[in-house]
Coordinates of C-alpha atoms in Angstrom, one line a residue:
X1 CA 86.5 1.4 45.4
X2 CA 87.9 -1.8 43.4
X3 CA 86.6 -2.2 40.1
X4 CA 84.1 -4.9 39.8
X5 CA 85.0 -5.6 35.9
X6 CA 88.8 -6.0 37.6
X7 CA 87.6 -8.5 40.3
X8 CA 85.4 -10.8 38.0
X9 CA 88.2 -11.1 35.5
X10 CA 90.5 -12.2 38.6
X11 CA 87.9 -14.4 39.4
X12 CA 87.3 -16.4 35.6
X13 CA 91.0 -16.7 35.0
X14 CA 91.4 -18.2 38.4
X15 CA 88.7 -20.3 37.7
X16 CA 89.7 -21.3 34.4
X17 CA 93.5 -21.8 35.1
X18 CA 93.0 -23.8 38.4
X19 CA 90.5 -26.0 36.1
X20 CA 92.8 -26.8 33.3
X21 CA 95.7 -27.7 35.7
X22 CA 93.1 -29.8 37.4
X23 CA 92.7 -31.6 34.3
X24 CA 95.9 -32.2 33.1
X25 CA 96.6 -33.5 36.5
X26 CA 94.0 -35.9 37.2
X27 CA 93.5 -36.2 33.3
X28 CA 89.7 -35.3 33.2
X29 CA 89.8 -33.6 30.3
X30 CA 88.1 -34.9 26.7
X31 CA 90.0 -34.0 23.2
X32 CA 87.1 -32.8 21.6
X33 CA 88.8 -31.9 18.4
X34 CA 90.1 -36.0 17.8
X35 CA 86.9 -36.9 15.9
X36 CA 88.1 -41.1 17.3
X37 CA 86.7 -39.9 20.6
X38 CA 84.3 -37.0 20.4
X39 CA 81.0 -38.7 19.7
X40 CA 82.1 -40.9 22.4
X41 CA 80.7 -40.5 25.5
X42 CA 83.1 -38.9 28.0
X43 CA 85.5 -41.6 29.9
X44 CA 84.0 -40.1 33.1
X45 CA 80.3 -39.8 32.3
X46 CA 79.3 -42.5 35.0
X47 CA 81.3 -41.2 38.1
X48 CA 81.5 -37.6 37.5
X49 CA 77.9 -36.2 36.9
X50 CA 79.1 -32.7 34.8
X51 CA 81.8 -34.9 32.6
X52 CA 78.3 -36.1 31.1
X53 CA 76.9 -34.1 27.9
X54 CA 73.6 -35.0 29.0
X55 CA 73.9 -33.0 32.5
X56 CA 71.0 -30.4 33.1
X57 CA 73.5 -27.8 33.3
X58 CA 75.0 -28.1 30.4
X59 CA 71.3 -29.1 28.4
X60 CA 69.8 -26.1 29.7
X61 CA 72.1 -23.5 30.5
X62 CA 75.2 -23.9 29.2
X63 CA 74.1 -24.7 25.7
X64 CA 71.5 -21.6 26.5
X65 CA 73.8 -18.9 28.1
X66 CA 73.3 -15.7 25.5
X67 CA 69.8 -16.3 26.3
X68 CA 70.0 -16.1 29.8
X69 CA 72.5 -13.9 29.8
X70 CA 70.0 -11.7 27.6
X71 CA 66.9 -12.2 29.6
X72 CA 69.3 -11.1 33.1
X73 CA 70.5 -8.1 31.0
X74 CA 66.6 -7.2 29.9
X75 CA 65.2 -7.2 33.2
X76 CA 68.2 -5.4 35.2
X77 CA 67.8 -2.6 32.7
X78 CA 63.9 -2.0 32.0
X79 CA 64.1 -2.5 35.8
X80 CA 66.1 -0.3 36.9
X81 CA 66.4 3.8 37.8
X82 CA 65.8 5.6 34.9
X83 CA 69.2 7.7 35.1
X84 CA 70.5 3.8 34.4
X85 CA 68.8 3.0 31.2
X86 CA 71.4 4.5 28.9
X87 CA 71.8 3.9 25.1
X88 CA 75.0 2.8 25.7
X89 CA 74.3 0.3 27.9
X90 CA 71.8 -1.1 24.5
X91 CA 74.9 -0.6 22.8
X92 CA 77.0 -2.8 24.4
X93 CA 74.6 -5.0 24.6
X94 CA 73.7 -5.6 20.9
X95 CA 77.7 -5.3 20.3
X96 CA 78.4 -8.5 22.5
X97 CA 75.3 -10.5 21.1
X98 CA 76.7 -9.0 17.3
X99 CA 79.8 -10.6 18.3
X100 CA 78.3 -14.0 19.8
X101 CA 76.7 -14.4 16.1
X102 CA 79.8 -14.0 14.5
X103 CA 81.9 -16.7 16.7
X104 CA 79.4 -19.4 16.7
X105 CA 76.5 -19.0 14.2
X106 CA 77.5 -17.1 11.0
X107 CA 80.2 -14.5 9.7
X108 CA 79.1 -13.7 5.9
X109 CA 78.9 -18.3 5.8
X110 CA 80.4 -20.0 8.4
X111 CA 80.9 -18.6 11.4
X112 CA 84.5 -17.5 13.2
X113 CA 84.9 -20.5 15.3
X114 CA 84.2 -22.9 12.5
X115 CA 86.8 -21.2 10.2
X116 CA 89.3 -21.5 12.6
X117 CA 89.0 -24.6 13.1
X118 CA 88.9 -25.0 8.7
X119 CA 92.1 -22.9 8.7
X120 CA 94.3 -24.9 11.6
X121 CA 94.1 -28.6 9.3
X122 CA 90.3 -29.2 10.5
X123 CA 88.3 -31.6 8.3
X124 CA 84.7 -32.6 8.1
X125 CA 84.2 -36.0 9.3
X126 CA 81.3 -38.3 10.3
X127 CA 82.0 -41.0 13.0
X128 CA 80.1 -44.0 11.5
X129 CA 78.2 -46.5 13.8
X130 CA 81.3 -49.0 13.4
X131 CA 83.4 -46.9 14.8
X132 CA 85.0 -45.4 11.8
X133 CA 85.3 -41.8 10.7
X134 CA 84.2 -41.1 7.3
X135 CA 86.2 -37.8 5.4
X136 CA 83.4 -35.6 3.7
X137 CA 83.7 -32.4 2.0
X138 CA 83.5 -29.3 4.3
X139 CA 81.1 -27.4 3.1
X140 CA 78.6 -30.5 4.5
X141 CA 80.2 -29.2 8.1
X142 CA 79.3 -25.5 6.9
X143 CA 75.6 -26.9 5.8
X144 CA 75.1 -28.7 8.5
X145 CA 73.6 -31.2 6.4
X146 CA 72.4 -34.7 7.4
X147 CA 74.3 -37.6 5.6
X148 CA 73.1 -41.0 5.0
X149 CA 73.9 -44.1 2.5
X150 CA 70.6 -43.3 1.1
X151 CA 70.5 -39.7 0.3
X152 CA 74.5 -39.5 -0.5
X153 CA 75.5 -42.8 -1.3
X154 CA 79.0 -41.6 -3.3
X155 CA 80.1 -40.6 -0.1
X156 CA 79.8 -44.1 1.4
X157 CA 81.4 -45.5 -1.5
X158 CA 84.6 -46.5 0.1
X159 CA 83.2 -47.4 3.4
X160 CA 84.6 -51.0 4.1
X161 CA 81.1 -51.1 6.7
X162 CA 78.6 -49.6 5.1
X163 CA 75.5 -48.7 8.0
X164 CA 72.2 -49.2 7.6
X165 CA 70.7 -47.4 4.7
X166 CA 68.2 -45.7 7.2
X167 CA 71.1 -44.5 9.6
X168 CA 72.2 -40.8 9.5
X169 CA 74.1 -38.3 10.8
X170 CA 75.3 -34.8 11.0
X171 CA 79.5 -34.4 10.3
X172 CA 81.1 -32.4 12.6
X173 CA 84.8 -30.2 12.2
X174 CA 87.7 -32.0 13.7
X175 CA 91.2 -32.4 13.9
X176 CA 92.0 -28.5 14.0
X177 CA 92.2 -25.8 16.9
X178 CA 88.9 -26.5 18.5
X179 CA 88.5 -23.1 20.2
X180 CA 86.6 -24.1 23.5
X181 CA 83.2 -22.3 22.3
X182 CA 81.7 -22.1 25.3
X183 CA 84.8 -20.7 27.9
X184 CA 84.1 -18.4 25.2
X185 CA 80.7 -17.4 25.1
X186 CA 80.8 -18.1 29.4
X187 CA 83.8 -15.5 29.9
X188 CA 82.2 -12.7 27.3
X189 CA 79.0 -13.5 29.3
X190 CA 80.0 -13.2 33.3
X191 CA 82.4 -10.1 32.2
X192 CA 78.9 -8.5 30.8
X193 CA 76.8 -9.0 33.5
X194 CA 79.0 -8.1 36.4
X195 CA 79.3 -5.0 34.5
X196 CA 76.2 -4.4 33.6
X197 CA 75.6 -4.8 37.4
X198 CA 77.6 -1.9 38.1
X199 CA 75.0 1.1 37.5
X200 CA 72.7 -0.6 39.7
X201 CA 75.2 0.1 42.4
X202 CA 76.4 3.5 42.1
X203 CA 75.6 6.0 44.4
X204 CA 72.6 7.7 42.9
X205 CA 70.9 4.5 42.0
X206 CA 71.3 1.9 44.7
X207 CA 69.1 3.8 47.1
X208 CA 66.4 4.0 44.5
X209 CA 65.9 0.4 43.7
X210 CA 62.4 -0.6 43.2
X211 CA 61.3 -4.3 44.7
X212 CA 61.2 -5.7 40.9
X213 CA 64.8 -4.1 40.7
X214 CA 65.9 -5.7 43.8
X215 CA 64.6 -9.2 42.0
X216 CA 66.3 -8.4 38.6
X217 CA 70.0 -8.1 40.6
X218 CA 69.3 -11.3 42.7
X219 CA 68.7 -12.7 39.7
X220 CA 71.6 -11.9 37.4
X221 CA 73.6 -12.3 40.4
X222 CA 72.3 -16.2 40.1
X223 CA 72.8 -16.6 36.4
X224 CA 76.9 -15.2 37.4
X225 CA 77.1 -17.7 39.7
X226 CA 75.6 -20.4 37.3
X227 CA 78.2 -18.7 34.9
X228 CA 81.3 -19.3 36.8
X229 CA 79.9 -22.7 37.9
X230 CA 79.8 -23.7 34.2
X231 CA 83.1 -22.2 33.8
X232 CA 85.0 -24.7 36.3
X233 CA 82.8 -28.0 34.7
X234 CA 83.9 -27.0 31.5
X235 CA 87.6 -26.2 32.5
X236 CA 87.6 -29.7 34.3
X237 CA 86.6 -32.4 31.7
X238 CA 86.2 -30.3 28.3
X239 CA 88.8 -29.5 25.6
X240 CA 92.5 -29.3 25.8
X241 CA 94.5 -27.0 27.6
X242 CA 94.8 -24.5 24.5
X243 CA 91.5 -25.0 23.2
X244 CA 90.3 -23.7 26.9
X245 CA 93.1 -21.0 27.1
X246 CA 91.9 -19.9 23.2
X247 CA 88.3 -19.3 24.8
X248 CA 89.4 -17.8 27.2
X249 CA 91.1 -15.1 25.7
X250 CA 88.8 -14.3 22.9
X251 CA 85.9 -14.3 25.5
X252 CA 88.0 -11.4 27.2
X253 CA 88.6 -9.9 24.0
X254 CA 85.1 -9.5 23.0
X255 CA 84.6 -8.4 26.1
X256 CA 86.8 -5.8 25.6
X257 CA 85.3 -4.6 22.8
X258 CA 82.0 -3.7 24.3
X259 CA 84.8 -0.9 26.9
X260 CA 85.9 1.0 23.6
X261 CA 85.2 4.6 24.7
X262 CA 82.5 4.4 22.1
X263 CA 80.2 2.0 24.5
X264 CA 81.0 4.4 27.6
X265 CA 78.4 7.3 28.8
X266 CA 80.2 10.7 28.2
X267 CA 81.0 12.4 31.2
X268 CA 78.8 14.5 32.9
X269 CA 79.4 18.2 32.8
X270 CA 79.8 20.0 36.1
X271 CA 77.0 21.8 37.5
X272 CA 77.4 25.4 37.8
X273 CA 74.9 26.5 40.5
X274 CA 73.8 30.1 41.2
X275 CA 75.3 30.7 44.0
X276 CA 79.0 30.9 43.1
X277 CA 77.6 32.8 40.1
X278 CA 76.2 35.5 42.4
X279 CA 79.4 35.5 44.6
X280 CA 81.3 36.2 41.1
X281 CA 79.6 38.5 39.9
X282 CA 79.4 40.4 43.9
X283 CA 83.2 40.0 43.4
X284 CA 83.7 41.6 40.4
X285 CA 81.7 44.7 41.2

């Protein structure tokens, strides 16, 4: 039987490669790392629904996906037979959200992604309301901190167009290797799910499903689909080609973490049954 895990990776990289050439054809894509056009709104935003940053999928999924990827992962498993409910399926679970952290929210500071993009020439700007972009020092970026002319005005010394004193912003990393954040957190999350979907289907469970069960795979099954879906906007009109190939490969790399022999159930010792036993020992004598 084909390996699911095998088939959903065919699927994503199809997805993602078929996207990016897409893009580089019809020239969809947005630079998000050229701090001149990021705060701007996508070329495409009026004709092509998903090229907007304001889409519902991308305000309340895509933005959202660990969580929905945890809430399809919480109620397959408390759902499901108990022979399925394994500590290493926990495991893997709190290894790929451990890992999620790390990349996007905070590695001992600043997280992964953010360092990379420090470490490839990035530097912390702020794209002023004339449509200037303001150097800053990076560790505002790290901070996240909120600038203004009122509550930093040395930064704005040299600013030939000062903005209002009651304008402010939040500076952003640019001009690095803007790894394509989430291809990465969408690849390490469709790789965990149609995985985690696999006990529900072997041979000593699938019979045994319970109605809520049933619900909790229809479910995850629609939060894949979302997943891929996601996958092919952002391959379309986010990032360049790198930055999306980048993603890509560290999503499957994290991924790949969580199939260390470490995260796998041991294997299950043969049965020795009585009867053989008996014929053994009637042998013998």
């Amino acid at each position: 039987m084909p390996d699911a895990r095998h088939a959903a990776l065919a699927a994503i990289t199809s997805i993602v490669l078929f996207g990016t050439i897409y893009s580089v054809n019809h020239n969809t894509y947005l630079d998000t790392s050229n701090p001149l056009l990021s705060h701007l709104p996508h070329p495409l935003h009026h004709s092509h629904y998903f090229a907007s940053k304001a889409n519902l999928l991308n305000v309340l999924f895509i933005k959202r996906a660990w969580g929905w990827t945890s809430a399809a992962f919480l109620f397959l498993f408390s759902t499901g037979p108990p022979l399925t409910r394994t500590k290493e399926r926990v495991a893997q679970y709190l290894a790929a959200t451990a890992i999620w952290l790390i990349f996007t929210t905070w590695f001992f500071g600043p997280p992964v992604l953010e360092r990379l993009i420090s470490s490839t020439g990035g530097e912390c700007v702020l794209a002023l309301p004339s449509g200037a972009v303001l150097t800053v020092p990076t560790d505002f970026c790290y901070a996240k901190t909120v600038l203004s002319p009122a509550t930093h005005p040395a930064l704005f010394a040299t600013s030939l167009l000062l903005p209002d004193a009651d304008w402010h912003a939040r500076p952003r990393l640019r001009r690095g290797h803007d790894v394509s954040g989430h291809i990465f957190l969408l690849t390490l999350s469709a790789l965990f799910l149609v995985d985690q979907l696999r006990p529900s289907f072997s041979p000593h469970a699938h019979p045994r499903w319970s109605p809520l069960h049933r619900r909790a795979v229809l479910a995850t099954a629609a939060v894949l689909a979302l997943l891929l879906f996601a996958t092919y906007t952002t391959s379309v009109y986010f990032h360049t080609p790198v930055e999306k190939l980048s993603g890509y490969l560290l999503g499957v790399g994290a991924f790949a973490i969580t199939q260390l022999p470490g995260f796998r159930p041991a294997p299950q010792a043969a049965v020795i049954t009585n009867k053989p036993v008996r014929e053994a020992a009637h042998e013998r004598t």
